mmCIF file of C-alpha atoms in Angstrom:
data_model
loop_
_atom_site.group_PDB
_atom_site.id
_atom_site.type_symbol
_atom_site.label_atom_id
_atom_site.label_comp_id
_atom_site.label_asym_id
_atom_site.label_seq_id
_atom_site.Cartn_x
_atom_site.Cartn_y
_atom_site.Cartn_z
ATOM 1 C CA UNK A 173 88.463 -67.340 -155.854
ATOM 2 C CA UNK A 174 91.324 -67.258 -153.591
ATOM 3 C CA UNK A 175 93.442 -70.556 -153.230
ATOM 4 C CA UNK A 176 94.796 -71.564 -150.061
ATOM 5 C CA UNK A 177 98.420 -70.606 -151.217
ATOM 6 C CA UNK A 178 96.790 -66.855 -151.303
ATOM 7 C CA UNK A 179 94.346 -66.852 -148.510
ATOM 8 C CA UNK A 180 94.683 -64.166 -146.193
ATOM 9 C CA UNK A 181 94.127 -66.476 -143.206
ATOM 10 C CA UNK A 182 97.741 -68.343 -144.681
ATOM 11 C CA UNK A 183 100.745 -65.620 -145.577
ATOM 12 C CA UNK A 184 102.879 -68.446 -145.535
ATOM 13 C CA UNK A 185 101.944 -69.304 -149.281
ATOM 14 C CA UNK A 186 100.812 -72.641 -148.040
ATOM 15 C CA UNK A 187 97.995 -74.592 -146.392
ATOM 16 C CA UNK A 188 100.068 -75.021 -142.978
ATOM 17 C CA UNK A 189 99.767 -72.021 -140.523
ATOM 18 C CA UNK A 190 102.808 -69.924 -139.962
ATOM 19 C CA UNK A 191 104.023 -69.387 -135.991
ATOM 20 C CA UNK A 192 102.129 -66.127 -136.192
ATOM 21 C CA UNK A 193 98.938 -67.837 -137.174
ATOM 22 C CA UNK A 194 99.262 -70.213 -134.605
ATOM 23 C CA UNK A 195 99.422 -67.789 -131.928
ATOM 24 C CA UNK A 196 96.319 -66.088 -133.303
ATOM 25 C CA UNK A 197 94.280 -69.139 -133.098
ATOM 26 C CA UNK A 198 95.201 -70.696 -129.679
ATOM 27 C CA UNK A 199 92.080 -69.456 -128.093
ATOM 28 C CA UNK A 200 90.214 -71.106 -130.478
ATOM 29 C CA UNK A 201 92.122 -74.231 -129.826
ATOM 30 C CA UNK A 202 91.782 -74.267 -126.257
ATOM 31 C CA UNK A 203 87.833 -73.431 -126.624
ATOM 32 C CA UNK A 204 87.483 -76.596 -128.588
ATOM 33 C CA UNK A 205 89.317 -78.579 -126.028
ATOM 34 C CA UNK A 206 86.982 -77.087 -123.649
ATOM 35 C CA UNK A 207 84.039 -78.233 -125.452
ATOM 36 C CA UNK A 208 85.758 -81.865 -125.533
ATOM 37 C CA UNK A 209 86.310 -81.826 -121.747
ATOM 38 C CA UNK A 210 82.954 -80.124 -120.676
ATOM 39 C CA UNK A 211 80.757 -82.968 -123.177
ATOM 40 C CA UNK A 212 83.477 -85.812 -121.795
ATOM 41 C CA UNK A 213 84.348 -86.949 -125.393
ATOM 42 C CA UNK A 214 87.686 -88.241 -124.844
ATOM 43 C CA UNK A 215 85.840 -90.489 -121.591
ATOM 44 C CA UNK A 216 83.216 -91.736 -124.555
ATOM 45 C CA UNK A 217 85.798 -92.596 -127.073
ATOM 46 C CA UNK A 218 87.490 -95.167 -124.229
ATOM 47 C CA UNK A 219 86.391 -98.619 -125.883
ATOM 48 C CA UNK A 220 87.489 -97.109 -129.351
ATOM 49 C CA UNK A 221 86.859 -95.161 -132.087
ATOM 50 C CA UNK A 222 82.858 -93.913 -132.764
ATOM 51 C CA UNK A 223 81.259 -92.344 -135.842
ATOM 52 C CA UNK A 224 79.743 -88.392 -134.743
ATOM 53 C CA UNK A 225 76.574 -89.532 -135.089
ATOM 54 C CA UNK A 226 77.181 -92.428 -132.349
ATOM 55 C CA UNK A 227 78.957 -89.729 -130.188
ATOM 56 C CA UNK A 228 76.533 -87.319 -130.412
ATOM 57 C CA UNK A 229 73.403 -89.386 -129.846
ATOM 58 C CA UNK A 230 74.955 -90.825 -126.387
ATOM 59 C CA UNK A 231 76.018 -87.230 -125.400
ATOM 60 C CA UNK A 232 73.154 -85.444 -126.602
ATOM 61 C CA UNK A 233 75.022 -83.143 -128.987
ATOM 62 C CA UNK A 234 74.632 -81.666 -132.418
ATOM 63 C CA UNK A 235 76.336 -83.746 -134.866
ATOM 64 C CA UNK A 236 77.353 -81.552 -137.253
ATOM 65 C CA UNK A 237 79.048 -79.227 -134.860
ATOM 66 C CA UNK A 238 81.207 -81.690 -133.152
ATOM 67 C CA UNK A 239 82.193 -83.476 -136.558
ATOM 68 C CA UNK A 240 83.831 -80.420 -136.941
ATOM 69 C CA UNK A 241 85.454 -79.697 -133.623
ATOM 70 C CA UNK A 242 86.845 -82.851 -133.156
ATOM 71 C CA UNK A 243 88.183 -82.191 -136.773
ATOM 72 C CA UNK A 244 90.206 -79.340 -135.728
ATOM 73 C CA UNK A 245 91.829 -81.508 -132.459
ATOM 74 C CA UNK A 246 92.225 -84.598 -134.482
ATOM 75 C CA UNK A 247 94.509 -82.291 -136.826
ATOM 76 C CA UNK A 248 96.365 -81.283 -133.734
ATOM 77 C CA UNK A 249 96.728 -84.716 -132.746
ATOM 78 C CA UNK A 250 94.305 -85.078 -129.903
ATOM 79 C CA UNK A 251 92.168 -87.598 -131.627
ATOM 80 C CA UNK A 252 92.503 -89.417 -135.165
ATOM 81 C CA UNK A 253 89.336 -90.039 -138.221
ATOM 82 C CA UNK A 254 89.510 -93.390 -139.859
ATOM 83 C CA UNK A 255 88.723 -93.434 -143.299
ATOM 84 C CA UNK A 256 84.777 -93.993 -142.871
ATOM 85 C CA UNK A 257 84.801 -90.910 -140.516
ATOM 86 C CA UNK A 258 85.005 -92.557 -137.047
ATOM 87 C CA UNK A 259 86.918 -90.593 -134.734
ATOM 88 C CA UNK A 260 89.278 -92.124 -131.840
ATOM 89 C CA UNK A 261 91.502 -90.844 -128.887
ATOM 90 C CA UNK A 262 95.066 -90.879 -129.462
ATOM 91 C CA UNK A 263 97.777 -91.155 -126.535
ATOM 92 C CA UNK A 264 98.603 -87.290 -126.874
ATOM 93 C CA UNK A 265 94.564 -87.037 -126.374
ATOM 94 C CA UNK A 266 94.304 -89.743 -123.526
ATOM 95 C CA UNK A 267 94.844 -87.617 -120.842
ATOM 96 C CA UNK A 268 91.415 -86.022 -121.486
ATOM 97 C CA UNK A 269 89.945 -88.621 -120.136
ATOM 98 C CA UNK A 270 88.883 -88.280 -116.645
ATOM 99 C CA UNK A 271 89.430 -91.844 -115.182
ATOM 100 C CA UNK A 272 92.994 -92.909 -115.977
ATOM 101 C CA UNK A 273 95.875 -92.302 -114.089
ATOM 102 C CA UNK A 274 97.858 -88.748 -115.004
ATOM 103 C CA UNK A 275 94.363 -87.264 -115.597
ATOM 104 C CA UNK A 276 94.195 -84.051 -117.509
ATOM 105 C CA UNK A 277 90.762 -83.938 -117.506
ATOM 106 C CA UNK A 278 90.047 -81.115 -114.492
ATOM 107 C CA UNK A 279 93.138 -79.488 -115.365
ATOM 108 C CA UNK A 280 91.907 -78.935 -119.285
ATOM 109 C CA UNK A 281 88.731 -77.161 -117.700
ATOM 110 C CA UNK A 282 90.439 -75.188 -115.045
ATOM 111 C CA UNK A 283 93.028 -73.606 -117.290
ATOM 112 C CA UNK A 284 89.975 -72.731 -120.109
ATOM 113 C CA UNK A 285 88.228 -71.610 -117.403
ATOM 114 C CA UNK A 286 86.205 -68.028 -117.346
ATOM 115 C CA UNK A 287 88.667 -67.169 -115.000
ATOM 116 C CA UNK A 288 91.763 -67.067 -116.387
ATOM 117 C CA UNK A 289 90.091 -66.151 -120.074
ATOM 118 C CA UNK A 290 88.928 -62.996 -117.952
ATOM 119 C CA UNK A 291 92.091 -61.983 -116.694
ATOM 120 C CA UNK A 292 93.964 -63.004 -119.945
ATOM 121 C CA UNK A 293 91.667 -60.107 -121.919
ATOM 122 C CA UNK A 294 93.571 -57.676 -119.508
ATOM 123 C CA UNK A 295 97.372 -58.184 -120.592
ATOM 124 C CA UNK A 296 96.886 -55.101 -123.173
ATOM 125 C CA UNK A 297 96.154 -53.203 -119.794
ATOM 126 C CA UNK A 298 98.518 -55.055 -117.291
ATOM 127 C CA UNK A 299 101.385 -53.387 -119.902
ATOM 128 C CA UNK A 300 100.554 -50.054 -119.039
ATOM 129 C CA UNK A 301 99.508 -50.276 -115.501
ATOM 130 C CA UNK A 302 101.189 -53.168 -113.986
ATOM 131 C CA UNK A 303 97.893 -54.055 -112.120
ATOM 132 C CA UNK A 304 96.695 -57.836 -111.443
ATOM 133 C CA UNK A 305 94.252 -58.565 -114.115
ATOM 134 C CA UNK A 306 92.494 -60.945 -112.450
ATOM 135 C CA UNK A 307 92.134 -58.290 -109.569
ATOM 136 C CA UNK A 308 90.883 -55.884 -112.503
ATOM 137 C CA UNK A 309 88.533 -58.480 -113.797
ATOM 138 C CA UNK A 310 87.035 -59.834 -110.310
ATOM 139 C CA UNK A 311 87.870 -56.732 -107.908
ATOM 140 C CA UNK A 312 89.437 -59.040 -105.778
ATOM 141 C CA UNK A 313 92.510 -61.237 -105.544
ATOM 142 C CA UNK A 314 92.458 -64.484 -106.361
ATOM 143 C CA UNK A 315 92.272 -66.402 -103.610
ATOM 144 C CA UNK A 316 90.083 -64.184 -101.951
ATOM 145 C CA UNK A 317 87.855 -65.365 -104.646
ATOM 146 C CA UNK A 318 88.239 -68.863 -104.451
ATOM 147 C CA UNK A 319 87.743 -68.858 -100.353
ATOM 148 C CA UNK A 320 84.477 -66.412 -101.199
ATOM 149 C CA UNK A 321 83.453 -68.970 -104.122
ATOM 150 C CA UNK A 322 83.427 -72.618 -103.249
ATOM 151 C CA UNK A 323 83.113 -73.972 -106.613
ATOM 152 C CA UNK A 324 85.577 -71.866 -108.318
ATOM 153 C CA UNK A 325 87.841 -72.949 -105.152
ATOM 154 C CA UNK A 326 86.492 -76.574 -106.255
ATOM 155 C CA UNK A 327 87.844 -76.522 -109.616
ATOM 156 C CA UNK A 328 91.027 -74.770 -108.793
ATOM 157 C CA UNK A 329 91.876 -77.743 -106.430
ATOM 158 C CA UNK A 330 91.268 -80.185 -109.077
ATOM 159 C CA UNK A 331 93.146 -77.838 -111.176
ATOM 160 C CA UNK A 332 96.143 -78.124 -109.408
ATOM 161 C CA UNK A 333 95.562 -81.573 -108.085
ATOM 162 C CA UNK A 334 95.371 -82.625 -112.045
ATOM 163 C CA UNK A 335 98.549 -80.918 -112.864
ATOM 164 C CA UNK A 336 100.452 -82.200 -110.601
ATOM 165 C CA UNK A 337 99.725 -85.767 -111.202
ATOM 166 C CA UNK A 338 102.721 -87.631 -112.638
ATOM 167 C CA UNK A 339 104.699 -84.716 -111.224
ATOM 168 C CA UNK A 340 104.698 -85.250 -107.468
ATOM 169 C CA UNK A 341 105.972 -88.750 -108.455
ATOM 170 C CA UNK A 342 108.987 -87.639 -110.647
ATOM 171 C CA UNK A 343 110.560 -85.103 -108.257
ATOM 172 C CA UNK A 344 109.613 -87.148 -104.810
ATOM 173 C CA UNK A 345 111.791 -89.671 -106.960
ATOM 174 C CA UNK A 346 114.477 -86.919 -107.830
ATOM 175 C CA UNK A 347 115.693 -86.301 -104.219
ATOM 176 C CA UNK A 348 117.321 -88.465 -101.067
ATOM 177 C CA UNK A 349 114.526 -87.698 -98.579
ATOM 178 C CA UNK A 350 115.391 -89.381 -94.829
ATOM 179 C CA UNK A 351 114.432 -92.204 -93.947
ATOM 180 C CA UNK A 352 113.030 -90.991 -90.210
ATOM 181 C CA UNK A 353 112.157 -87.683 -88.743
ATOM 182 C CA UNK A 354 108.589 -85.384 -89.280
ATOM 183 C CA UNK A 355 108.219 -83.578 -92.790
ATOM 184 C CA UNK A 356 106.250 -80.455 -93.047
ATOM 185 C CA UNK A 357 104.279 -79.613 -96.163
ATOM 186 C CA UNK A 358 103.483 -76.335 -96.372
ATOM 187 C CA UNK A 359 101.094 -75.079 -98.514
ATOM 188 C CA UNK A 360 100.647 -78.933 -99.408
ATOM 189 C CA UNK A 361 96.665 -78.834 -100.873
ATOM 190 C CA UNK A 362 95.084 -82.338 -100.736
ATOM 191 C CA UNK A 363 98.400 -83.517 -99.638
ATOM 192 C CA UNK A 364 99.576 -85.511 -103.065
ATOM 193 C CA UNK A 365 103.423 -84.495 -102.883
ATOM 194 C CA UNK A 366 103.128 -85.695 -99.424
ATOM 195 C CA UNK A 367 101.461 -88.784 -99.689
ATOM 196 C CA UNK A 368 104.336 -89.682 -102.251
ATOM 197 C CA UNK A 369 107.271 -88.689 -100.484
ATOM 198 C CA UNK A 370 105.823 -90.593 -96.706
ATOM 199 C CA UNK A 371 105.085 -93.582 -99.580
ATOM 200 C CA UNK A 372 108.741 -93.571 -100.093
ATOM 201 C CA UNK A 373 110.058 -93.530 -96.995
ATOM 202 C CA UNK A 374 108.703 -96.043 -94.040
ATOM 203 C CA UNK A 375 109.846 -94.334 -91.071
ATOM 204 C CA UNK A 376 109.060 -90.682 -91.892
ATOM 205 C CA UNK A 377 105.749 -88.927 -90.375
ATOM 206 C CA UNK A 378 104.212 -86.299 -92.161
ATOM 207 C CA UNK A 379 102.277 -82.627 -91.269
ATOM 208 C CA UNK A 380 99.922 -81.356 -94.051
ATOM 209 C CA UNK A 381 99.512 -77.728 -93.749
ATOM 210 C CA UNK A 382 97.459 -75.664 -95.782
ATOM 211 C CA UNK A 383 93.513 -73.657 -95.613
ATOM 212 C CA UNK A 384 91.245 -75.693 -93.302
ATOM 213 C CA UNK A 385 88.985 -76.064 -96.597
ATOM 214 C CA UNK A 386 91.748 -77.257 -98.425
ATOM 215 C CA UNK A 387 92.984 -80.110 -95.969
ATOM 216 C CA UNK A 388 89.602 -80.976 -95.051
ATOM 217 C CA UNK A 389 89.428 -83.293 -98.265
ATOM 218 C CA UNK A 390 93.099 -84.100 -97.826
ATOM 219 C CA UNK A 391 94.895 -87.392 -99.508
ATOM 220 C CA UNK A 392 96.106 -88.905 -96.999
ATOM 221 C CA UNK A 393 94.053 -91.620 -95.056
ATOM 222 C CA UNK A 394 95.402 -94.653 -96.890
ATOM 223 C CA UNK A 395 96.114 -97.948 -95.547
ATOM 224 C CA UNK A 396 99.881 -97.408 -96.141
ATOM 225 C CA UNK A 397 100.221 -94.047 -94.186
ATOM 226 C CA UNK A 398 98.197 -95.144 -91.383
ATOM 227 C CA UNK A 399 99.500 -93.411 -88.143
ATOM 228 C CA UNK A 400 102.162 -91.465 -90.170
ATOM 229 C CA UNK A 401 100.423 -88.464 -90.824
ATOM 230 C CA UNK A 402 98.701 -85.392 -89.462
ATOM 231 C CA UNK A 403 96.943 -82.303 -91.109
ATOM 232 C CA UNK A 404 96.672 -78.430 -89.618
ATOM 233 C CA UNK A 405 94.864 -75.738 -91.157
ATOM 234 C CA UNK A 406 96.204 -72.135 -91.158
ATOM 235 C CA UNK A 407 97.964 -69.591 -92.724
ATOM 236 C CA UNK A 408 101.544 -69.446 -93.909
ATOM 237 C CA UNK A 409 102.045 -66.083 -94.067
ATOM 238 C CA UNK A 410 101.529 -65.838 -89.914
ATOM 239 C CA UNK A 411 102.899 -69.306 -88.532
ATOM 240 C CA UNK A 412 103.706 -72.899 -89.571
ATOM 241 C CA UNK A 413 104.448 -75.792 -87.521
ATOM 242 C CA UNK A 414 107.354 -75.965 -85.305
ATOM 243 C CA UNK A 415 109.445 -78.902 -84.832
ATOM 244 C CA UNK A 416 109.738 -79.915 -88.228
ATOM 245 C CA UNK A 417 113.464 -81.925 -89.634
ATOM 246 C CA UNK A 418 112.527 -81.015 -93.579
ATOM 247 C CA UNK A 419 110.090 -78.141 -94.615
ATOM 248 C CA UNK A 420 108.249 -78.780 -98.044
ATOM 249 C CA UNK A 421 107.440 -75.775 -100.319
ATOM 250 C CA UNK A 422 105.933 -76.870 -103.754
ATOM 251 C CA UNK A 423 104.820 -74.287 -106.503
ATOM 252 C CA UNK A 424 103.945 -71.657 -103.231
ATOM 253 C CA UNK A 425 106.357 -69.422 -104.306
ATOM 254 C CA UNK A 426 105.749 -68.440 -107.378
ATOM 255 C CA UNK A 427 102.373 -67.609 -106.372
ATOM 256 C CA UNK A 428 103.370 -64.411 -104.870
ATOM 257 C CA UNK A 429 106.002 -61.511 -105.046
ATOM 258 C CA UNK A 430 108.932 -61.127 -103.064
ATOM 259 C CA UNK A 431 107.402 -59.231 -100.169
ATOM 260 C CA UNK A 432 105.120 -62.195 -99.928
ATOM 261 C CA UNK A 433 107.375 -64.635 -100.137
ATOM 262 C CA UNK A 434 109.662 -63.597 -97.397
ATOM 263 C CA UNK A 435 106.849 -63.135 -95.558
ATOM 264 C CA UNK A 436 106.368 -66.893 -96.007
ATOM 265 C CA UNK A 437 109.812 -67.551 -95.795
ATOM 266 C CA UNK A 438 109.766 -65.590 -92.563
ATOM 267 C CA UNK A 439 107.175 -68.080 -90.876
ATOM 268 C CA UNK A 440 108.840 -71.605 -91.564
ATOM 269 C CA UNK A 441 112.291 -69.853 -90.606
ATOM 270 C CA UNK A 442 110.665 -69.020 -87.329
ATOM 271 C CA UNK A 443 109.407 -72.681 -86.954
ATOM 272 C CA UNK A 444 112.762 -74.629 -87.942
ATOM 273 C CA UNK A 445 116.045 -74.916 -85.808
ATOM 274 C CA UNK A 446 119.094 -74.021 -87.342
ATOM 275 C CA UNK A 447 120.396 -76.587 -89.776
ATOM 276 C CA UNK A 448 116.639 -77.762 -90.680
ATOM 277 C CA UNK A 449 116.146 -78.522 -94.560
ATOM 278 C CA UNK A 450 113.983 -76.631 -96.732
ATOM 279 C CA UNK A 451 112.639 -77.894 -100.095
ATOM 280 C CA UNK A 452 111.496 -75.099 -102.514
ATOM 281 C CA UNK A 453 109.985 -77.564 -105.596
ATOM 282 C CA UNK A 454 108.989 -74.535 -108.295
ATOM 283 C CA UNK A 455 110.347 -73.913 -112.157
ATOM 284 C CA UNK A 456 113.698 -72.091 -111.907
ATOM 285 C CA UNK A 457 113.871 -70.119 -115.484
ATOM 286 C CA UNK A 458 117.577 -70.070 -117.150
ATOM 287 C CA UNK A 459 119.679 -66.862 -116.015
ATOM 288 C CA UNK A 460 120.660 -65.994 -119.511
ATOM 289 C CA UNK A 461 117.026 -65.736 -120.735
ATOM 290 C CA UNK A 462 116.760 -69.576 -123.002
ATOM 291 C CA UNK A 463 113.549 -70.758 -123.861
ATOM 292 C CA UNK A 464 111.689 -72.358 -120.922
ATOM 293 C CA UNK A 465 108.142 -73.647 -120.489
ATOM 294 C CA UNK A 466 107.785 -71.985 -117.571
ATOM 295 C CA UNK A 467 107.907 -68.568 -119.204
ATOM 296 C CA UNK A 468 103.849 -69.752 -120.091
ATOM 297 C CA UNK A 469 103.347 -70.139 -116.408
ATOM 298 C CA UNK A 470 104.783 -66.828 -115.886
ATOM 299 C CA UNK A 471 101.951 -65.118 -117.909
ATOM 300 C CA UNK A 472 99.762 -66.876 -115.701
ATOM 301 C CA UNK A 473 101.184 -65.789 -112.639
ATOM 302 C CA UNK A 474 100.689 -62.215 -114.620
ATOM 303 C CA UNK A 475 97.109 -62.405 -115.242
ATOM 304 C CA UNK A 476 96.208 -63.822 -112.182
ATOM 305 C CA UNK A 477 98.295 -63.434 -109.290
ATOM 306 C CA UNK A 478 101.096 -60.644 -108.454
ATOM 307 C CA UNK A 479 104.275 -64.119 -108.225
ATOM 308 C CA UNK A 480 106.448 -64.943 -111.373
ATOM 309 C CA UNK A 481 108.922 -67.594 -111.733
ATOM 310 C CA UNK A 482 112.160 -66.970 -111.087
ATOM 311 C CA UNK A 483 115.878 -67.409 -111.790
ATOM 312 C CA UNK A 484 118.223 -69.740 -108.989
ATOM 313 C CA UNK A 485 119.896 -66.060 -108.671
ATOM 314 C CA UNK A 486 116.197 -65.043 -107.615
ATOM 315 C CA UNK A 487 115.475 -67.983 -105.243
ATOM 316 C CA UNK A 488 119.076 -67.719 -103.551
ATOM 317 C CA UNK A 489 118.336 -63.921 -102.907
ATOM 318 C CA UNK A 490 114.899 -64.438 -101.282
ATOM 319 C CA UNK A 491 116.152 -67.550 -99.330
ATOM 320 C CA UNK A 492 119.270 -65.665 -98.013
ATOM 321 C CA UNK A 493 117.370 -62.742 -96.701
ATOM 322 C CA UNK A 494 115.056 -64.807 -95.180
ATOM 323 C CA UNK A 495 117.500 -66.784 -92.759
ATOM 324 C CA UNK A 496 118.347 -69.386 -95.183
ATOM 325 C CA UNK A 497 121.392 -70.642 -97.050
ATOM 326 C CA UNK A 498 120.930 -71.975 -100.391
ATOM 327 C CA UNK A 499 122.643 -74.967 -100.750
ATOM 328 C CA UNK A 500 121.827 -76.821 -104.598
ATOM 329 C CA UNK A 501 119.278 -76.763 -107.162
ATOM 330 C CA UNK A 502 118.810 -79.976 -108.352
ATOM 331 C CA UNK A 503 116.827 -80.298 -111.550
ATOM 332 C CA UNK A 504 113.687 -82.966 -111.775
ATOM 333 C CA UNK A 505 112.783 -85.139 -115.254
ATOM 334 C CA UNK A 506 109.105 -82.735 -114.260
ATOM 335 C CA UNK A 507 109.068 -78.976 -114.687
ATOM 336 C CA UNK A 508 110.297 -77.957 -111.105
ATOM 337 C CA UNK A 509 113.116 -77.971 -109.870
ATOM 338 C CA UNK A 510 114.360 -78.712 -106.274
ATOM 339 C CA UNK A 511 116.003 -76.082 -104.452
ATOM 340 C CA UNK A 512 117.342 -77.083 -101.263
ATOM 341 C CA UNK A 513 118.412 -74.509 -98.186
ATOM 342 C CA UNK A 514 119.444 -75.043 -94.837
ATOM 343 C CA UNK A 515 117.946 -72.936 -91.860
ATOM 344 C CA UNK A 516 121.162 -70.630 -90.084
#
């Protein structure tokens, strides 16, 4: 019988999995954390830890079969096992829960989502054809398919809404924003970075642009932004607001390729005065080719859309030809960072 020193499954000579193996297995990792997200484990475990049996009587689950998924996460250090079996959420599991603040939850089921396990099957192809996966997959692009399917539009909003979280607090905090004038979000969603930039600053107003079906459940109706804030629906790539002092642009960018982007570039240039602000809030990868996490999001933005993160040397080239000077990046403690132009 083979030992686990000799076990195919671990060349390493050991029971630990080499980097290889790791790799090999994440889609079995982030099935299971599926399965925790879709059954709302991590919401059940809230009081403390539970034995399966508990867990899978109030959840209506097969014992046996979660014992062992849980297993696998609690080795990864989403939830721990006591001695008598009992299983309880850790703080690197927490944000699976759905109903604490910095919420994972929607973004754990949007990311495992058929969607993007579709389009992931077609990076063998994307290397020989360059085509969108996701396009390949769905015969569409993406958000064609999300304004043509209102509950995969539904989860990708909570998606992103999820993901953001803690971050729209971080970089609001990471920049000087006036104290007075009208900021225009643009592309904003449900209006989150928004809401915490206006929450900073007393005498700014606010303009939430974005789809009508996206700012039709906006964010922003709160006791502390009352009168400060508007919302228009509409599309960036044709026109944006005029009359706007600072121009917001959070992880749009990355979304599409250059000709889109200067496209989008194009509109808020032709709706800002000379010397208006721009913010462009996405990843900015190292020149010299470092380790970044945003080279995961990149294979995202492969499968799914035609965008890719890009280099500062990127952003200044798409910013200059697009009426714009670059001015400073200024890094966040989130995963963006915060380019700032100036309209010329």
């Amino acid at each position: 019988m083979a030992t686990s020193s000799d076990h195919p499954l671990h060349p390493t000579g050991s029971t630990g999995p080499s980097p290889l193996n790791g790799l090999l297995y994440g889609h079995i990792y982030s099935a299971a954390v599926r399965a925790v997200a879709v059954h709302r484990i991590a919401d059940r475990l809230a009081d403390g830890p539970r034995t399966v049996e508990e867990l899978a009587q109030d959840s209506g689950l097969h014992a046996d079969s979660l014992r062992r998924v849980l297993r696998l996460l609690a080795m990864h250090g989403l939830f721990s096992q006591d001695e008598k079996g009992a299983f309880g959420l850790t703080e690197a599991g927490r944000p699976l829960r759905s109903d604490v603040p910095g919420s994972q939850h929607a973004a754990a089921l949007f990311i495992t989502d058929e969607m993007l396990r579709r389009a992931s099957y077609g990076i063998t192809d994307v290397l020989r054809t360059g085509e969108t996966p996701f396009e390949v997959a769905y015969g569409r692009p993406f958000f064609e398919h999300l304004a043509a399917t209102p509950d995969a539009r539904d989860l990708f909003d909570a998606g992103m809404a999820s993901l953001s979280g803690r971050v729209v607090e971080l970089v609001a905090d990471s920049y000087a924003f006036p104290d007075g004038g009208t900021v225009v979000d643009v592309g904003g969603g449900r209006g989150g970075f928004l809401h915490a930039v206006l929450s900073r600053e007393p005498g700014l107003n606010g303009v939430l642009f974005d789809r009508p079906d996206t700012v039709s459940d906006h964010l922003l109706d709160t006791a502390e932004l009352t009168g400060r804030w508007s919302v228009v629906g509409g599309d960036f790539f044709s026109e944006v607001p005029a009359g706007g002092d600072l121009y917001l642009l959070k992880n749009i960018l990355h979304d599409w390729d250059d000709e889109d982007c200067l496209r989008i570039l194009g509109a808020i240039r032709g709706a800002a005065a000379p010397g208006t602000r721009l913010l462009v809030v996405d990843a900015v990868l190292p020149d010299n080719g470092d380790p970044h996490p945003a080279v995961e999001l990149d294979m995202i933005m492969l499968m799914v859309l035609k965008g890719r993160e890009r280099t500062a040397a990127e952003f200044e080239s798409l910013l200059t030809r697009s009426g714009f000077r670059p001015n400073r990046v200024l890094p966040t403690p989130s995963l963006p960072s915060i380019i700032e132009a100036e309209a010329v």
